[in-house]
XYZ file of C-alpha atoms in Angstrom:
265
model
C 4.873 -0.214 -18.366
C 5.566 3.263 -16.954
C 6.417 4.891 -20.328
C 3.166 3.587 -21.777
C 1.175 4.938 -18.829
C 2.853 8.334 -19.151
C 2.150 8.491 -22.902
C -1.550 7.709 -22.352
C -1.669 10.239 -19.522
C -0.048 13.093 -21.467
C -1.579 12.428 -24.869
C -5.102 11.244 -23.895
C -6.303 12.033 -20.379
C -4.683 15.428 -19.817
C -5.878 16.803 -23.207
C -9.403 15.571 -22.451
C -9.391 17.288 -19.058
C -7.948 20.482 -20.568
C -10.667 20.459 -23.246
C -13.330 20.244 -20.544
C -11.728 23.216 -18.749
C -11.522 25.237 -21.981
C -15.233 24.685 -22.601
C -15.965 27.113 -19.729
C -13.935 29.928 -21.292
C -14.276 32.229 -24.285
C -11.087 31.691 -26.275
C -9.794 32.858 -29.629
C -7.071 31.572 -31.922
C -5.817 35.145 -32.372
C -5.626 36.218 -28.748
C -3.891 34.959 -25.614
C -6.694 36.334 -23.445
C -9.409 34.093 -22.030
C -12.678 35.003 -20.352
C -14.501 32.694 -17.962
C -18.111 32.390 -19.153
C -19.294 29.418 -17.124
C -22.019 27.489 -18.909
C -22.646 30.167 -21.546
C -20.805 28.162 -24.241
C -23.010 25.168 -23.473
C -26.117 27.368 -23.654
C -25.063 28.707 -27.059
C -24.229 25.219 -28.303
C -27.533 23.593 -27.345
C -29.614 26.593 -28.476
C -27.906 26.812 -31.872
C -30.373 26.130 -34.706
C -27.818 23.767 -36.256
C -27.656 21.503 -33.185
C -30.785 19.383 -33.913
C -29.712 19.040 -37.560
C -26.253 17.815 -36.549
C -27.636 15.400 -33.985
C -30.195 14.017 -36.459
C -27.519 13.498 -39.120
C -25.085 11.787 -36.759
C -27.815 9.543 -35.340
C -29.026 8.663 -38.855
C -25.456 7.822 -39.849
C -25.096 5.682 -36.715
C -28.330 3.708 -37.210
C -27.763 3.061 -40.923
C -24.135 2.079 -40.270
C -25.185 -0.406 -37.596
C -27.683 -1.976 -39.987
C -25.440 -2.030 -43.075
C -21.883 -2.256 -41.766
C -22.460 -4.464 -38.723
C -25.625 -6.277 -39.830
C -24.954 -6.822 -43.517
C -21.188 -7.118 -42.895
C -21.813 -9.964 -40.443
C -24.039 -11.737 -42.977
C -21.306 -11.395 -45.609
C -18.776 -12.810 -43.161
C -21.031 -15.797 -42.461
C -21.376 -16.444 -46.197
C -17.610 -16.186 -46.710
C -16.970 -18.678 -43.908
C -19.624 -21.115 -45.100
C -19.285 -23.819 -47.727
C -21.366 -21.784 -50.173
C -18.262 -20.683 -52.097
C -14.922 -22.310 -52.839
C -11.680 -21.456 -51.072
C -10.205 -19.531 -54.035
C -13.324 -17.411 -54.484
C -13.454 -16.918 -50.734
C -9.992 -15.336 -50.739
C -10.952 -13.183 -53.709
C -14.092 -11.821 -52.067
C -12.293 -11.124 -48.777
C -9.851 -8.881 -50.617
C -12.597 -7.455 -52.833
C -14.780 -6.364 -49.891
C -11.853 -5.014 -47.859
C -10.205 -3.008 -50.661
C -12.389 0.156 -50.299
C -11.338 0.499 -46.646
C -7.729 0.992 -47.787
C -8.551 4.074 -49.872
C -8.067 7.530 -48.359
C -11.263 9.129 -47.077
C -10.500 12.302 -49.004
C -9.951 10.338 -52.223
C -13.241 8.494 -51.720
C -15.016 11.798 -51.098
C -13.671 13.286 -54.321
C -14.519 10.132 -56.261
C -18.115 10.142 -55.053
C -18.374 13.863 -55.760
C -17.877 12.973 -59.417
C -20.274 10.021 -59.149
C -22.952 12.307 -57.676
C -22.270 15.164 -60.118
C -25.668 16.233 -61.566
C -24.247 16.831 -65.065
C -21.537 14.260 -65.746
C -21.995 11.912 -62.775
C -22.402 8.160 -63.152
C -25.678 7.989 -61.232
C -27.548 10.557 -63.306
C -26.224 9.076 -66.548
C -27.487 5.700 -65.368
C -30.910 7.174 -64.613
C -31.005 8.758 -68.076
C -30.428 5.352 -69.690
C -33.595 4.062 -68.022
C -35.438 7.330 -68.766
C -35.780 8.164 -65.062
C -35.685 11.681 -63.546
C -32.219 12.842 -62.496
C -31.359 14.190 -59.047
C -29.117 16.904 -57.626
C -27.796 14.382 -55.038
C -25.272 16.403 -52.995
C -27.036 19.628 -54.008
C -30.372 18.447 -52.571
C -30.808 19.339 -48.895
C -32.942 16.229 -48.337
C -30.590 13.791 -50.092
C -27.109 15.132 -49.318
C -26.540 13.469 -45.939
C -27.895 10.136 -47.187
C -25.564 10.281 -50.195
C -22.661 10.717 -47.775
C -23.931 7.869 -45.604
C -24.197 5.585 -48.658
C -20.603 6.448 -49.578
C -19.398 5.469 -46.108
C -21.260 2.157 -46.185
C -19.526 1.291 -49.459
C -16.136 2.004 -47.898
C -16.404 0.481 -44.427
C -18.727 -2.525 -44.692
C -15.824 -4.640 -45.928
C -13.737 -3.639 -42.917
C -16.367 -4.895 -40.483
C -16.818 -7.988 -42.662
C -13.126 -8.836 -42.333
C -13.197 -8.376 -38.548
C -16.138 -10.757 -38.302
C -14.463 -13.247 -40.662
C -11.520 -13.423 -38.228
C -13.934 -13.981 -35.337
C -15.772 -16.772 -37.158
C -12.473 -18.441 -38.056
C -11.741 -18.746 -34.326
C -14.950 -20.682 -33.683
C -13.971 -24.325 -32.960
C -14.708 -26.443 -36.037
C -15.867 -29.262 -33.736
C -18.922 -27.246 -32.712
C -19.916 -26.536 -36.304
C -19.343 -30.100 -37.469
C -21.270 -31.536 -34.504
C -24.218 -29.247 -35.254
C -24.133 -30.267 -38.928
C -24.142 -33.953 -37.966
C -27.151 -33.331 -35.714
C -29.002 -31.928 -38.728
C -28.650 -28.166 -38.105
C -28.800 -26.190 -41.350
C -26.633 -23.167 -42.230
C -29.046 -20.670 -40.638
C -29.290 -22.566 -37.356
C -25.519 -23.056 -37.246
C -25.091 -19.312 -37.762
C -27.662 -18.330 -35.118
C -26.791 -20.879 -32.423
C -23.088 -21.582 -32.995
C -21.265 -18.907 -34.992
C -22.867 -15.714 -33.664
C -22.830 -16.651 -29.948
C -19.166 -17.663 -30.226
C -18.300 -14.362 -31.910
C -20.405 -12.078 -29.689
C -17.349 -10.294 -28.229
C -16.119 -9.319 -31.687
C -19.648 -8.326 -32.670
C -19.757 -6.003 -29.656
C -16.387 -4.500 -30.619
C -17.610 -3.877 -34.178
C -20.753 -2.231 -32.820
C -18.739 0.067 -30.551
C -16.308 0.960 -33.368
C -19.226 1.813 -35.653
C -21.017 3.990 -33.081
C -17.838 5.909 -32.214
C -17.058 6.379 -35.907
C -20.566 7.712 -36.536
C -20.182 10.517 -34.012
C -16.610 11.325 -35.094
C -17.779 11.741 -38.693
C -15.866 14.569 -40.360
C -13.752 13.865 -43.456
C -16.539 12.402 -45.593
C -18.700 15.486 -45.117
C -15.834 17.957 -45.466
C -14.672 16.364 -48.741
C -18.130 16.368 -50.348
C -20.517 19.066 -49.094
C -18.732 20.922 -46.239
C -22.030 20.679 -44.384
C -24.201 22.063 -47.190
C -26.408 22.828 -48.888
C -27.115 25.291 -46.113
C -26.463 23.205 -42.997
C -28.483 20.197 -44.160
C -25.531 17.775 -43.967
C -23.805 19.391 -40.982
C -22.343 16.975 -38.409
C -20.695 17.373 -35.015
C -17.116 16.777 -36.165
C -17.306 19.323 -38.969
C -19.032 21.842 -36.681
C -16.147 21.501 -34.213
C -13.625 22.194 -36.983
C -15.551 25.212 -38.262
C -15.939 26.748 -34.808
C -12.235 26.328 -34.046
C -10.569 27.222 -37.334
C -13.095 29.266 -39.305
C -14.894 31.218 -36.567
C -12.007 31.197 -34.061
C -14.401 30.240 -31.253
C -12.319 27.707 -29.350
C -14.754 27.643 -26.430
C -17.585 26.418 -28.659
C -15.226 23.923 -30.301
C -14.311 22.607 -26.852
C -17.988 22.239 -25.929
C -18.584 20.267 -29.126
C -15.625 18.052 -28.278
C -17.010 17.443 -24.790
C -20.399 16.528 -26.252
C -18.837 14.054 -28.718
C -16.707 12.611 -25.896
C -19.717 12.082 -23.617
C -21.702 10.363 -26.386
C -18.885 8.052 -27.468
C -17.907 7.113 -23.907
C -21.409 6.480 -22.636
């Protein structure tokens, strides 16, 4: 018990507290000196022109992920646990939906960079077949963040689906069979039996998705690096850039505090 408590203390709580302290100082990666600036880092962070763009992108990612990953993933899980498909096909689709979640985020980013390529990419070649106008995709400031969001939905919806499948498998079969005998159809059984019994897991999936949305980093870094301009900039990437590209550890700490407050509350 004690070793576990000490590990959590030293590797979680103390670093969080130190990050909050660092957010009140001007720090550099190339100097041991630190200057207390009070709330000046927070003022610079919230007045930065990139801040509303980052917040909008992270919120958009969060909302779409809740709808697609949690909403659509739950529907897929209900279908997989229904009698609509046979047991062999059920096992196949479980593995099929979960497989993208096993692929490295960087590898997925590179793969979708080729898919979105305006010259040789799959999407534009598909549009050409149907004689439709092609797009710049990741090179379009209005489309870039939504292309990244679509990529993430492809990768993580199956993960949420599998979590919900496990939850639905733990629902007592007696409840479902009794409802079927009483004449309840698949939709009513899902709404009044399956979902209420799996509400704890549904809450966990929702929390995981929200936290993941505001920790978003690798997908953006591997595709656009926040571009074009700052149109696809997100909080996680901004933190990295402030710390390791601009050597402004105080601003990076402020960004970390902001992400921490959002994900905790």
